[in-house]
């Protein structure tokens, strides 16, 4: 059989557009694609930042799709803020994220994009629930009230994915990572993710010879996942995962650990020898245990980076890149 004809009938190499490409997960995917052989021959990968296009604006979204002509999209872009800002401006986060998501999904559909993998957040889970939470429970009751706008907008991605499949046969899906941490995170004290904010606090306390003040009691438990693990799983979802229903990307339930254990790992990684004490700030939810049983059915042998190792790598990155880190 003619070899040349054979190769022409094969699908063309993917052109992948990654929205939110300059964020925590976007940078991790870029690393896996460029440094770990995640890019197959002939593929084009574009990492988009908000500087290049404001996806709240439909015309700018369409222009970017016309420029890069993606066959596949990884949709990470979102309007996010710290807890306090979300509480103050829930409507703003609702409307901006509804727009971003509709612009990206509808433009993908109109331009014939084969597959979209969007990123949901574990904050979308119902507030009052039984544990562990799995993929079938996402819409079973309202999310936590503090950032209801953002959470409902994120939930709508799942609803819209079902619609594109039901009406147009589109294979658009979503992943739900638990607490992601790693290089290029937001390390800001007020609105960074919990581990990254704690790394920055510990770094500052060490520099100033001051005690480390940890907000809350340190007893709430969380499942932490290293950004590069999330990135490797994203590539698997893009290439192999065929369901419309979302999939939780997380370490196992047994890996959920108190924040104070993570604080000790951070103190170790940064060689902080000072006092650590809790303050009277509120704790937030005590646990949000998610099940990774579905992921394990597909990938029984995937190895997650141990938390202490991921924390050490992230702390080293933060110290070495303090000048470019988001602080």
PDB file of C-alpha atoms in Angstrom:
ATOM      1  CA  UNK A   1       0.000   0.000   0.000  1.00  0.00           C
ATOM      2  CA  UNK A   2       1.330   3.446  -0.864  1.00  0.00           C
ATOM      3  CA  UNK A   3       2.945   4.869   2.275  1.00  0.00           C
ATOM      4  CA  UNK A   4       2.433   8.455   1.139  1.00  0.00           C
ATOM      5  CA  UNK A   5      -1.320   8.081   0.785  1.00  0.00           C
ATOM      6  CA  UNK A   6      -1.399   6.462   4.182  1.00  0.00           C
ATOM      7  CA  UNK A   7       0.157   9.414   5.951  1.00  0.00           C
ATOM      8  CA  UNK A   8      -2.188  11.866   4.216  1.00  0.00           C
ATOM      9  CA  UNK A   9      -5.294  10.140   5.528  1.00  0.00           C
ATOM     10  CA  UNK A  10      -3.986  10.395   9.095  1.00  0.00           C
ATOM     11  CA  UNK A  11      -5.212  13.371  11.127  1.00  0.00           C
ATOM     12  CA  UNK A  12      -3.111  16.490  10.682  1.00  0.00           C
ATOM     13  CA  UNK A  13      -0.873  17.432  13.648  1.00  0.00           C
ATOM     14  CA  UNK A  14      -2.683  19.404  16.337  1.00  0.00           C
ATOM     15  CA  UNK A  15      -2.531  23.173  16.556  1.00  0.00           C
ATOM     16  CA  UNK A  16      -3.132  23.803  20.251  1.00  0.00           C
ATOM     17  CA  UNK A  17      -4.150  27.154  21.711  1.00  0.00           C
ATOM     18  CA  UNK A  18      -3.698  27.451  25.495  1.00  0.00           C
ATOM     19  CA  UNK A  19      -5.674  30.335  27.023  1.00  0.00           C
ATOM     20  CA  UNK A  20      -4.342  31.599  30.349  1.00  0.00           C
ATOM     21  CA  UNK A  21      -0.957  30.444  29.121  1.00  0.00           C
ATOM     22  CA  UNK A  22       1.055  32.660  31.472  1.00  0.00           C
ATOM     23  CA  UNK A  23      -0.555  31.378  34.695  1.00  0.00           C
ATOM     24  CA  UNK A  24       0.390  28.584  37.089  1.00  0.00           C
ATOM     25  CA  UNK A  25      -1.036  25.689  35.029  1.00  0.00           C
ATOM     26  CA  UNK A  26      -0.279  27.317  31.657  1.00  0.00           C
ATOM     27  CA  UNK A  27       3.409  27.673  32.517  1.00  0.00           C
ATOM     28  CA  UNK A  28       3.506  24.070  33.724  1.00  0.00           C
ATOM     29  CA  UNK A  29       1.961  22.822  30.457  1.00  0.00           C
ATOM     30  CA  UNK A  30       4.481  24.928  28.528  1.00  0.00           C
ATOM     31  CA  UNK A  31       7.289  23.274  30.506  1.00  0.00           C
ATOM     32  CA  UNK A  32       5.984  19.748  29.803  1.00  0.00           C
ATOM     33  CA  UNK A  33       5.478  20.552  26.108  1.00  0.00           C
ATOM     34  CA  UNK A  34       8.877  22.193  25.595  1.00  0.00           C
ATOM     35  CA  UNK A  35      11.140  20.417  28.112  1.00  0.00           C
ATOM     36  CA  UNK A  36       9.597  16.956  28.591  1.00  0.00           C
ATOM     37  CA  UNK A  37       8.800  15.995  24.994  1.00  0.00           C
ATOM     38  CA  UNK A  38       5.075  16.670  25.408  1.00  0.00           C
ATOM     39  CA  UNK A  39       4.926  18.103  21.885  1.00  0.00           C
ATOM     40  CA  UNK A  40       4.629  15.588  19.025  1.00  0.00           C
ATOM     41  CA  UNK A  41       6.167  16.137  15.609  1.00  0.00           C
ATOM     42  CA  UNK A  42       4.513  18.857  13.566  1.00  0.00           C
ATOM     43  CA  UNK A  43       2.370  20.176  16.409  1.00  0.00           C
ATOM     44  CA  UNK A  44       2.037  23.897  17.047  1.00  0.00           C
ATOM     45  CA  UNK A  45       1.489  25.100  20.594  1.00  0.00           C
ATOM     46  CA  UNK A  46       0.536  28.702  21.376  1.00  0.00           C
ATOM     47  CA  UNK A  47       0.464  29.999  24.941  1.00  0.00           C
ATOM     48  CA  UNK A  48      -1.816  33.005  25.127  1.00  0.00           C
ATOM     49  CA  UNK A  49      -1.696  35.627  27.856  1.00  0.00           C
ATOM     50  CA  UNK A  50      -4.261  38.321  28.629  1.00  0.00           C
ATOM     51  CA  UNK A  51      -1.776  40.869  27.296  1.00  0.00           C
ATOM     52  CA  UNK A  52      -2.386  39.513  23.797  1.00  0.00           C
ATOM     53  CA  UNK A  53      -6.173  39.268  23.996  1.00  0.00           C
ATOM     54  CA  UNK A  54      -8.879  40.149  26.484  1.00  0.00           C
ATOM     55  CA  UNK A  55     -11.186  37.139  26.190  1.00  0.00           C
ATOM     56  CA  UNK A  56     -14.069  39.017  27.848  1.00  0.00           C
ATOM     57  CA  UNK A  57     -14.277  40.758  24.455  1.00  0.00           C
ATOM     58  CA  UNK A  58     -15.800  38.588  21.714  1.00  0.00           C
ATOM     59  CA  UNK A  59     -14.046  40.405  18.827  1.00  0.00           C
ATOM     60  CA  UNK A  60     -10.633  39.965  20.430  1.00  0.00           C
ATOM     61  CA  UNK A  61     -11.420  36.283  21.023  1.00  0.00           C
ATOM     62  CA  UNK A  62     -12.415  35.748  17.384  1.00  0.00           C
ATOM     63  CA  UNK A  63      -9.279  37.596  16.193  1.00  0.00           C
ATOM     64  CA  UNK A  64      -7.013  35.273  18.199  1.00  0.00           C
ATOM     65  CA  UNK A  65      -8.767  32.184  16.782  1.00  0.00           C
ATOM     66  CA  UNK A  66      -8.400  33.555  13.262  1.00  0.00           C
ATOM     67  CA  UNK A  67      -4.713  34.255  13.850  1.00  0.00           C
ATOM     68  CA  UNK A  68      -3.746  30.810  15.270  1.00  0.00           C
ATOM     69  CA  UNK A  69      -6.458  28.588  13.721  1.00  0.00           C
ATOM     70  CA  UNK A  70      -6.359  26.022  16.548  1.00  0.00           C
ATOM     71  CA  UNK A  71      -7.636  22.487  16.118  1.00  0.00           C
ATOM     72  CA  UNK A  72      -7.526  21.970  19.915  1.00  0.00           C
ATOM     73  CA  UNK A  73      -7.929  24.365  22.848  1.00  0.00           C
ATOM     74  CA  UNK A  74      -6.853  24.112  26.480  1.00  0.00           C
ATOM     75  CA  UNK A  75      -8.949  26.733  28.247  1.00  0.00           C
ATOM     76  CA  UNK A  76      -7.360  27.958  31.486  1.00  0.00           C
ATOM     77  CA  UNK A  77      -8.112  31.692  31.324  1.00  0.00           C
ATOM     78  CA  UNK A  78     -10.329  33.071  34.077  1.00  0.00           C
ATOM     79  CA  UNK A  79     -10.908  36.247  36.050  1.00  0.00           C
ATOM     80  CA  UNK A  80      -9.726  35.457  39.577  1.00  0.00           C
ATOM     81  CA  UNK A  81      -8.949  37.375  42.753  1.00  0.00           C
ATOM     82  CA  UNK A  82      -8.314  36.767  46.421  1.00  0.00           C
ATOM     83  CA  UNK A  83     -11.051  35.594  48.767  1.00  0.00           C
ATOM     84  CA  UNK A  84     -11.831  39.135  49.892  1.00  0.00           C
ATOM     85  CA  UNK A  85     -12.228  40.525  46.366  1.00  0.00           C
ATOM     86  CA  UNK A  86     -14.494  37.613  45.392  1.00  0.00           C
ATOM     87  CA  UNK A  87     -16.725  38.280  48.411  1.00  0.00           C
ATOM     88  CA  UNK A  88     -16.948  41.968  47.494  1.00  0.00           C
ATOM     89  CA  UNK A  89     -17.477  41.557  43.742  1.00  0.00           C
ATOM     90  CA  UNK A  90     -19.279  38.276  43.124  1.00  0.00           C
ATOM     91  CA  UNK A  91     -21.359  39.730  40.287  1.00  0.00           C
ATOM     92  CA  UNK A  92     -18.249  41.012  38.508  1.00  0.00           C
ATOM     93  CA  UNK A  93     -16.588  37.575  38.675  1.00  0.00           C
ATOM     94  CA  UNK A  94     -19.802  35.877  37.534  1.00  0.00           C
ATOM     95  CA  UNK A  95     -20.288  38.073  34.455  1.00  0.00           C
ATOM     96  CA  UNK A  96     -16.659  38.237  33.330  1.00  0.00           C
ATOM     97  CA  UNK A  97     -16.160  34.490  33.613  1.00  0.00           C
ATOM     98  CA  UNK A  98     -19.487  33.679  31.902  1.00  0.00           C
ATOM     99  CA  UNK A  99     -18.354  35.890  29.020  1.00  0.00           C
ATOM    100  CA  UNK A 100     -14.837  34.470  28.787  1.00  0.00           C
ATOM    101  CA  UNK A 101     -16.124  30.896  28.796  1.00  0.00           C
ATOM    102  CA  UNK A 102     -18.916  31.515  26.289  1.00  0.00           C
ATOM    103  CA  UNK A 103     -16.558  33.418  23.973  1.00  0.00           C
ATOM    104  CA  UNK A 104     -13.957  30.634  24.031  1.00  0.00           C
ATOM    105  CA  UNK A 105     -16.411  27.724  23.719  1.00  0.00           C
ATOM    106  CA  UNK A 106     -18.694  29.262  21.086  1.00  0.00           C
ATOM    107  CA  UNK A 107     -15.768  30.558  18.994  1.00  0.00           C
ATOM    108  CA  UNK A 108     -14.173  27.093  19.239  1.00  0.00           C
ATOM    109  CA  UNK A 109     -17.415  25.569  17.975  1.00  0.00           C
ATOM    110  CA  UNK A 110     -17.852  28.073  15.144  1.00  0.00           C
ATOM    111  CA  UNK A 111     -14.234  27.631  14.010  1.00  0.00           C
ATOM    112  CA  UNK A 112     -14.481  23.837  14.026  1.00  0.00           C
ATOM    113  CA  UNK A 113     -12.175  23.136  16.969  1.00  0.00           C
ATOM    114  CA  UNK A 114     -12.062  19.350  17.499  1.00  0.00           C
ATOM    115  CA  UNK A 115     -11.611  19.332  21.262  1.00  0.00           C
ATOM    116  CA  UNK A 116     -11.601  21.806  24.131  1.00  0.00           C
ATOM    117  CA  UNK A 117     -10.349  20.907  27.615  1.00  0.00           C
ATOM    118  CA  UNK A 118     -11.405  23.539  30.148  1.00  0.00           C
ATOM    119  CA  UNK A 119     -10.194  23.906  33.713  1.00  0.00           C
ATOM    120  CA  UNK A 120     -12.748  23.955  36.532  1.00  0.00           C
ATOM    121  CA  UNK A 121     -11.911  24.539  40.177  1.00  0.00           C
ATOM    122  CA  UNK A 122     -12.577  22.480  43.285  1.00  0.00           C
ATOM    123  CA  UNK A 123     -14.353  25.551  44.741  1.00  0.00           C
ATOM    124  CA  UNK A 124     -17.321  24.649  42.497  1.00  0.00           C
ATOM    125  CA  UNK A 125     -18.161  21.619  44.654  1.00  0.00           C
ATOM    126  CA  UNK A 126     -21.357  21.833  46.746  1.00  0.00           C
ATOM    127  CA  UNK A 127     -20.764  23.423  50.146  1.00  0.00           C
ATOM    128  CA  UNK A 128     -23.004  21.014  52.059  1.00  0.00           C
ATOM    129  CA  UNK A 129     -22.038  17.558  50.877  1.00  0.00           C
ATOM    130  CA  UNK A 130     -20.951  14.076  51.784  1.00  0.00           C
ATOM    131  CA  UNK A 131     -17.297  13.129  51.255  1.00  0.00           C
ATOM    132  CA  UNK A 132     -15.459  12.176  49.176  1.00  0.00           C
ATOM    133  CA  UNK A 133     -16.841  14.312  46.362  1.00  0.00           C
ATOM    134  CA  UNK A 134     -16.822  12.763  42.901  1.00  0.00           C
ATOM    135  CA  UNK A 135     -17.599  13.969  39.372  1.00  0.00           C
ATOM    136  CA  UNK A 136     -21.297  13.102  39.582  1.00  0.00           C
ATOM    137  CA  UNK A 137     -21.892  15.478  42.532  1.00  0.00           C
ATOM    138  CA  UNK A 138     -20.772  18.817  41.087  1.00  0.00           C
ATOM    139  CA  UNK A 139     -24.265  20.291  40.714  1.00  0.00           C
ATOM    140  CA  UNK A 140     -25.783  18.758  43.878  1.00  0.00           C
ATOM    141  CA  UNK A 141     -26.425  21.962  45.813  1.00  0.00           C
ATOM    142  CA  UNK A 142     -24.942  25.462  45.854  1.00  0.00           C
ATOM    143  CA  UNK A 143     -21.205  26.139  46.145  1.00  0.00           C
ATOM    144  CA  UNK A 144     -19.618  27.926  49.103  1.00  0.00           C
ATOM    145  CA  UNK A 145     -21.117  31.398  49.402  1.00  0.00           C
ATOM    146  CA  UNK A 146     -17.839  33.330  49.517  1.00  0.00           C
ATOM    147  CA  UNK A 147     -17.221  33.141  45.752  1.00  0.00           C
ATOM    148  CA  UNK A 148     -20.574  31.996  44.382  1.00  0.00           C
ATOM    149  CA  UNK A 149     -20.205  34.122  41.237  1.00  0.00           C
ATOM    150  CA  UNK A 150     -16.958  32.552  40.085  1.00  0.00           C
ATOM    151  CA  UNK A 151     -18.119  29.058  41.092  1.00  0.00           C
ATOM    152  CA  UNK A 152     -21.410  29.205  39.193  1.00  0.00           C
ATOM    153  CA  UNK A 153     -19.653  30.553  36.082  1.00  0.00           C
ATOM    154  CA  UNK A 154     -17.220  27.628  36.248  1.00  0.00           C
ATOM    155  CA  UNK A 155     -20.049  25.117  36.710  1.00  0.00           C
ATOM    156  CA  UNK A 156     -21.696  26.452  33.555  1.00  0.00           C
ATOM    157  CA  UNK A 157     -18.725  25.240  31.497  1.00  0.00           C
ATOM    158  CA  UNK A 158     -19.815  21.684  32.295  1.00  0.00           C
ATOM    159  CA  UNK A 159     -23.421  22.484  31.314  1.00  0.00           C
ATOM    160  CA  UNK A 160     -22.265  24.122  28.080  1.00  0.00           C
ATOM    161  CA  UNK A 161     -20.016  21.146  27.242  1.00  0.00           C
ATOM    162  CA  UNK A 162     -23.068  18.868  27.520  1.00  0.00           C
ATOM    163  CA  UNK A 163     -24.953  21.210  25.207  1.00  0.00           C
ATOM    164  CA  UNK A 164     -22.267  21.257  22.510  1.00  0.00           C
ATOM    165  CA  UNK A 165     -22.243  17.469  22.577  1.00  0.00           C
ATOM    166  CA  UNK A 166     -26.030  17.029  22.595  1.00  0.00           C
ATOM    167  CA  UNK A 167     -26.649  19.543  19.806  1.00  0.00           C
ATOM    168  CA  UNK A 168     -23.458  19.384  17.736  1.00  0.00           C
ATOM    169  CA  UNK A 169     -21.601  16.202  18.750  1.00  0.00           C
ATOM    170  CA  UNK A 170     -18.632  18.281  19.973  1.00  0.00           C
ATOM    171  CA  UNK A 171     -16.170  16.611  22.336  1.00  0.00           C
ATOM    172  CA  UNK A 172     -15.602  19.476  24.727  1.00  0.00           C
ATOM    173  CA  UNK A 173     -14.735  18.433  28.277  1.00  0.00           C
ATOM    174  CA  UNK A 174     -13.249  19.725  31.531  1.00  0.00           C
ATOM    175  CA  UNK A 175     -10.891  18.770  34.341  1.00  0.00           C
ATOM    176  CA  UNK A 176     -11.192  19.655  38.023  1.00  0.00           C
ATOM    177  CA  UNK A 177      -7.822  19.870  39.776  1.00  0.00           C
ATOM    178  CA  UNK A 178      -7.716  20.111  43.564  1.00  0.00           C
ATOM    179  CA  UNK A 179      -5.271  22.593  45.196  1.00  0.00           C
ATOM    180  CA  UNK A 180      -2.574  23.262  42.600  1.00  0.00           C
ATOM    181  CA  UNK A 181       0.799  24.747  43.597  1.00  0.00           C
ATOM    182  CA  UNK A 182       4.132  25.203  41.820  1.00  0.00           C
ATOM    183  CA  UNK A 183       6.417  27.669  40.001  1.00  0.00           C
ATOM    184  CA  UNK A 184       4.772  30.784  38.514  1.00  0.00           C
ATOM    185  CA  UNK A 185       1.956  30.730  41.050  1.00  0.00           C
ATOM    186  CA  UNK A 186       0.657  33.920  42.652  1.00  0.00           C
ATOM    187  CA  UNK A 187       2.668  34.256  45.868  1.00  0.00           C
ATOM    188  CA  UNK A 188       0.835  37.353  47.123  1.00  0.00           C
ATOM    189  CA  UNK A 189       0.084  37.344  50.886  1.00  0.00           C
ATOM    190  CA  UNK A 190      -3.505  38.485  50.458  1.00  0.00           C
ATOM    191  CA  UNK A 191      -4.732  36.691  47.355  1.00  0.00           C
ATOM    192  CA  UNK A 192      -2.214  33.976  46.496  1.00  0.00           C
ATOM    193  CA  UNK A 193      -3.062  30.290  46.773  1.00  0.00           C
ATOM    194  CA  UNK A 194      -2.552  28.951  50.296  1.00  0.00           C
ATOM    195  CA  UNK A 195       0.830  27.189  49.872  1.00  0.00           C
ATOM    196  CA  UNK A 196       2.370  29.933  47.762  1.00  0.00           C
ATOM    197  CA  UNK A 197       1.274  32.685  50.146  1.00  0.00           C
ATOM    198  CA  UNK A 198       2.757  30.630  53.002  1.00  0.00           C
ATOM    199  CA  UNK A 199       6.043  30.205  51.095  1.00  0.00           C
ATOM    200  CA  UNK A 200       6.286  33.968  50.620  1.00  0.00           C
ATOM    201  CA  UNK A 201       5.390  34.608  54.289  1.00  0.00           C
ATOM    202  CA  UNK A 202       8.008  32.129  55.477  1.00  0.00           C
ATOM    203  CA  UNK A 203      10.622  33.646  53.145  1.00  0.00           C
ATOM    204  CA  UNK A 204       9.833  37.140  54.496  1.00  0.00           C
ATOM    205  CA  UNK A 205       9.830  35.998  58.147  1.00  0.00           C
ATOM    206  CA  UNK A 206      13.234  34.360  57.680  1.00  0.00           C
ATOM    207  CA  UNK A 207      14.644  37.492  56.036  1.00  0.00           C
ATOM    208  CA  UNK A 208      13.338  39.741  58.824  1.00  0.00           C
ATOM    209  CA  UNK A 209      14.163  37.334  61.651  1.00  0.00           C
ATOM    210  CA  UNK A 210      10.501  37.505  62.655  1.00  0.00           C
ATOM    211  CA  UNK A 211       8.090  34.778  63.737  1.00  0.00           C
ATOM    212  CA  UNK A 212       5.882  33.221  61.072  1.00  0.00           C
ATOM    213  CA  UNK A 213       2.214  34.045  61.492  1.00  0.00           C
ATOM    214  CA  UNK A 214      -0.073  31.451  59.952  1.00  0.00           C
ATOM    215  CA  UNK A 215      -3.682  32.474  59.372  1.00  0.00           C
ATOM    216  CA  UNK A 216      -6.161  30.160  61.032  1.00  0.00           C
ATOM    217  CA  UNK A 217      -5.496  27.054  63.100  1.00  0.00           C
ATOM    218  CA  UNK A 218      -3.689  25.003  60.437  1.00  0.00           C
ATOM    219  CA  UNK A 219      -6.121  22.117  60.963  1.00  0.00           C
ATOM    220  CA  UNK A 220      -8.148  22.324  57.709  1.00  0.00           C
ATOM    221  CA  UNK A 221      -7.123  19.530  55.362  1.00  0.00           C
ATOM    222  CA  UNK A 222      -6.431  19.826  51.639  1.00  0.00           C
ATOM    223  CA  UNK A 223      -5.281  17.694  48.706  1.00  0.00           C
ATOM    224  CA  UNK A 224      -2.341  19.447  47.053  1.00  0.00           C
ATOM    225  CA  UNK A 225      -1.187  18.653  43.526  1.00  0.00           C
ATOM    226  CA  UNK A 226       2.048  19.846  41.918  1.00  0.00           C
ATOM    227  CA  UNK A 227       1.505  21.952  38.789  1.00  0.00           C
ATOM    228  CA  UNK A 228       3.704  19.746  36.592  1.00  0.00           C
ATOM    229  CA  UNK A 229       1.629  16.691  37.540  1.00  0.00           C
ATOM    230  CA  UNK A 230      -1.506  18.614  36.532  1.00  0.00           C
ATOM    231  CA  UNK A 231       0.187  19.550  33.235  1.00  0.00           C
ATOM    232  CA  UNK A 232       1.126  15.941  32.422  1.00  0.00           C
ATOM    233  CA  UNK A 233      -2.455  14.883  33.136  1.00  0.00           C
ATOM    234  CA  UNK A 234      -3.827  17.715  30.975  1.00  0.00           C
ATOM    235  CA  UNK A 235      -1.876  16.331  28.001  1.00  0.00           C
ATOM    236  CA  UNK A 236      -3.306  12.881  28.639  1.00  0.00           C
ATOM    237  CA  UNK A 237      -6.843  14.324  28.778  1.00  0.00           C
ATOM    238  CA  UNK A 238      -6.247  16.259  25.548  1.00  0.00           C
ATOM    239  CA  UNK A 239      -4.959  13.205  23.687  1.00  0.00           C
ATOM    240  CA  UNK A 240      -6.785  10.250  25.251  1.00  0.00           C
ATOM    241  CA  UNK A 241      -9.748  11.108  27.502  1.00  0.00           C
ATOM    242  CA  UNK A 242     -12.934  10.782  25.481  1.00  0.00           C
ATOM    243  CA  UNK A 243     -15.738  11.631  27.915  1.00  0.00           C
ATOM    244  CA  UNK A 244     -17.692  14.883  28.007  1.00  0.00           C
ATOM    245  CA  UNK A 245     -18.148  14.509  31.767  1.00  0.00           C
ATOM    246  CA  UNK A 246     -15.363  16.174  33.727  1.00  0.00           C
ATOM    247  CA  UNK A 247     -12.581  14.321  35.512  1.00  0.00           C
ATOM    248  CA  UNK A 248     -11.075  15.221  38.891  1.00  0.00           C
ATOM    249  CA  UNK A 249      -7.269  15.540  38.815  1.00  0.00           C
ATOM    250  CA  UNK A 250      -6.088  14.888  42.340  1.00  0.00           C
ATOM    251  CA  UNK A 251      -3.922  12.854  44.636  1.00  0.00           C
ATOM    252  CA  UNK A 252      -5.854  10.203  46.578  1.00  0.00           C
ATOM    253  CA  UNK A 253      -8.149  10.853  49.531  1.00  0.00           C
ATOM    254  CA  UNK A 254      -5.503   9.442  51.866  1.00  0.00           C
ATOM    255  CA  UNK A 255      -3.123  12.242  50.752  1.00  0.00           C
ATOM    256  CA  UNK A 256      -5.378  14.987  52.134  1.00  0.00           C
ATOM    257  CA  UNK A 257      -3.342  16.597  54.907  1.00  0.00           C
ATOM    258  CA  UNK A 258      -3.595  19.426  57.437  1.00  0.00           C
ATOM    259  CA  UNK A 259      -2.249  22.774  56.284  1.00  0.00           C
ATOM    260  CA  UNK A 260       0.054  22.832  59.314  1.00  0.00           C
ATOM    261  CA  UNK A 261       1.889  19.748  57.961  1.00  0.00           C
ATOM    262  CA  UNK A 262       2.503  21.645  54.726  1.00  0.00           C
ATOM    263  CA  UNK A 263       3.743  24.654  56.732  1.00  0.00           C
ATOM    264  CA  UNK A 264       6.367  22.419  58.360  1.00  0.00           C
ATOM    265  CA  UNK A 265       7.497  21.184  54.924  1.00  0.00           C
ATOM    266  CA  UNK A 266       7.775  24.803  53.747  1.00  0.00           C
ATOM    267  CA  UNK A 267       9.782  25.780  56.845  1.00  0.00           C
ATOM    268  CA  UNK A 268      12.101  22.834  56.130  1.00  0.00           C
ATOM    269  CA  UNK A 269      12.479  23.718  52.453  1.00  0.00           C
ATOM    270  CA  UNK A 270      13.353  27.354  53.252  1.00  0.00           C
ATOM    271  CA  UNK A 271      15.407  26.420  56.333  1.00  0.00           C
ATOM    272  CA  UNK A 272      13.244  28.590  58.579  1.00  0.00           C
ATOM    273  CA  UNK A 273      14.126  28.063  62.240  1.00  0.00           C
ATOM    274  CA  UNK A 274      11.949  30.733  63.873  1.00  0.00           C
ATOM    275  CA  UNK A 275       8.722  30.458  65.798  1.00  0.00           C
ATOM    276  CA  UNK A 276       5.544  29.462  63.981  1.00  0.00           C
ATOM    277  CA  UNK A 277       2.223  30.355  65.518  1.00  0.00           C
ATOM    278  CA  UNK A 278      -1.419  30.450  64.538  1.00  0.00           C
ATOM    279  CA  UNK A 279      -3.621  33.506  64.687  1.00  0.00           C
ATOM    280  CA  UNK A 280      -7.340  33.864  65.194  1.00  0.00           C
ATOM    281  CA  UNK A 281      -8.252  34.269  61.498  1.00  0.00           C
ATOM    282  CA  UNK A 282     -11.076  32.043  60.300  1.00  0.00           C
ATOM    283  CA  UNK A 283     -10.270  28.665  58.794  1.00  0.00           C
ATOM    284  CA  UNK A 284     -12.529  28.342  55.759  1.00  0.00           C
ATOM    285  CA  UNK A 285     -13.846  24.870  54.950  1.00  0.00           C
ATOM    286  CA  UNK A 286     -12.344  22.145  57.145  1.00  0.00           C
ATOM    287  CA  UNK A 287     -12.007  19.716  54.245  1.00  0.00           C
ATOM    288  CA  UNK A 288     -12.975  19.303  50.613  1.00  0.00           C
ATOM    289  CA  UNK A 289     -12.023  15.660  50.089  1.00  0.00           C
ATOM    290  CA  UNK A 290     -12.231  14.731  46.411  1.00  0.00           C
ATOM    291  CA  UNK A 291     -12.162  11.214  44.990  1.00  0.00           C
ATOM    292  CA  UNK A 292      -9.624  10.394  42.280  1.00  0.00           C
ATOM    293  CA  UNK A 293     -11.163   6.951  41.648  1.00  0.00           C
ATOM    294  CA  UNK A 294     -12.140   7.852  38.075  1.00  0.00           C
ATOM    295  CA  UNK A 295      -8.620   9.056  37.254  1.00  0.00           C
ATOM    296  CA  UNK A 296      -7.200   5.864  38.797  1.00  0.00           C
ATOM    297  CA  UNK A 297      -9.503   3.694  36.664  1.00  0.00           C
ATOM    298  CA  UNK A 298      -7.909   5.263  33.592  1.00  0.00           C
ATOM    299  CA  UNK A 299      -4.355   5.702  34.918  1.00  0.00           C
ATOM    300  CA  UNK A 300      -3.700   3.233  37.745  1.00  0.00           C
ATOM    301  CA  UNK A 301       0.077   3.755  37.555  1.00  0.00           C
ATOM    302  CA  UNK A 302       0.383   7.552  37.384  1.00  0.00           C
ATOM    303  CA  UNK A 303       2.927   8.719  39.978  1.00  0.00           C
ATOM    304  CA  UNK A 304       2.323  12.018  41.753  1.00  0.00           C
ATOM    305  CA  UNK A 305       5.212  14.197  42.922  1.00  0.00           C
ATOM    306  CA  UNK A 306       5.444  13.791  46.733  1.00  0.00           C
ATOM    307  CA  UNK A 307       4.328  16.972  48.494  1.00  0.00           C
ATOM    308  CA  UNK A 308       7.644  17.583  50.264  1.00  0.00           C
ATOM    309  CA  UNK A 309       9.499  17.310  46.940  1.00  0.00           C
ATOM    310  CA  UNK A 310       7.074  19.597  45.101  1.00  0.00           C
ATOM    311  CA  UNK A 311       7.239  22.136  47.924  1.00  0.00           C
ATOM    312  CA  UNK A 312      11.048  22.081  47.850  1.00  0.00           C
ATOM    313  CA  UNK A 313      11.079  22.622  44.067  1.00  0.00           C
ATOM    314  CA  UNK A 314       8.570  25.459  44.326  1.00  0.00           C
ATOM    315  CA  UNK A 315      10.421  27.158  47.201  1.00  0.00           C
ATOM    316  CA  UNK A 316      13.698  26.923  45.245  1.00  0.00           C
ATOM    317  CA  UNK A 317      11.989  28.425  42.199  1.00  0.00           C
ATOM    318  CA  UNK A 318      10.535  31.258  44.306  1.00  0.00           C
ATOM    319  CA  UNK A 319      13.884  32.133  45.896  1.00  0.00           C
ATOM    320  CA  UNK A 320      15.692  32.034  42.539  1.00  0.00           C
ATOM    321  CA  UNK A 321      12.997  33.976  40.687  1.00  0.00           C
ATOM    322  CA  UNK A 322      11.868  36.374  43.400  1.00  0.00           C
ATOM    323  CA  UNK A 323      12.204  39.330  41.055  1.00  0.00           C
ATOM    324  CA  UNK A 324       9.794  37.903  38.451  1.00  0.00           C
ATOM    325  CA  UNK A 325       7.439  36.034  40.797  1.00  0.00           C
ATOM    326  CA  UNK A 326       3.938  37.433  41.311  1.00  0.00           C
ATOM    327  CA  UNK A 327       4.161  38.812  44.838  1.00  0.00           C
TER     328      UNK A 327
END
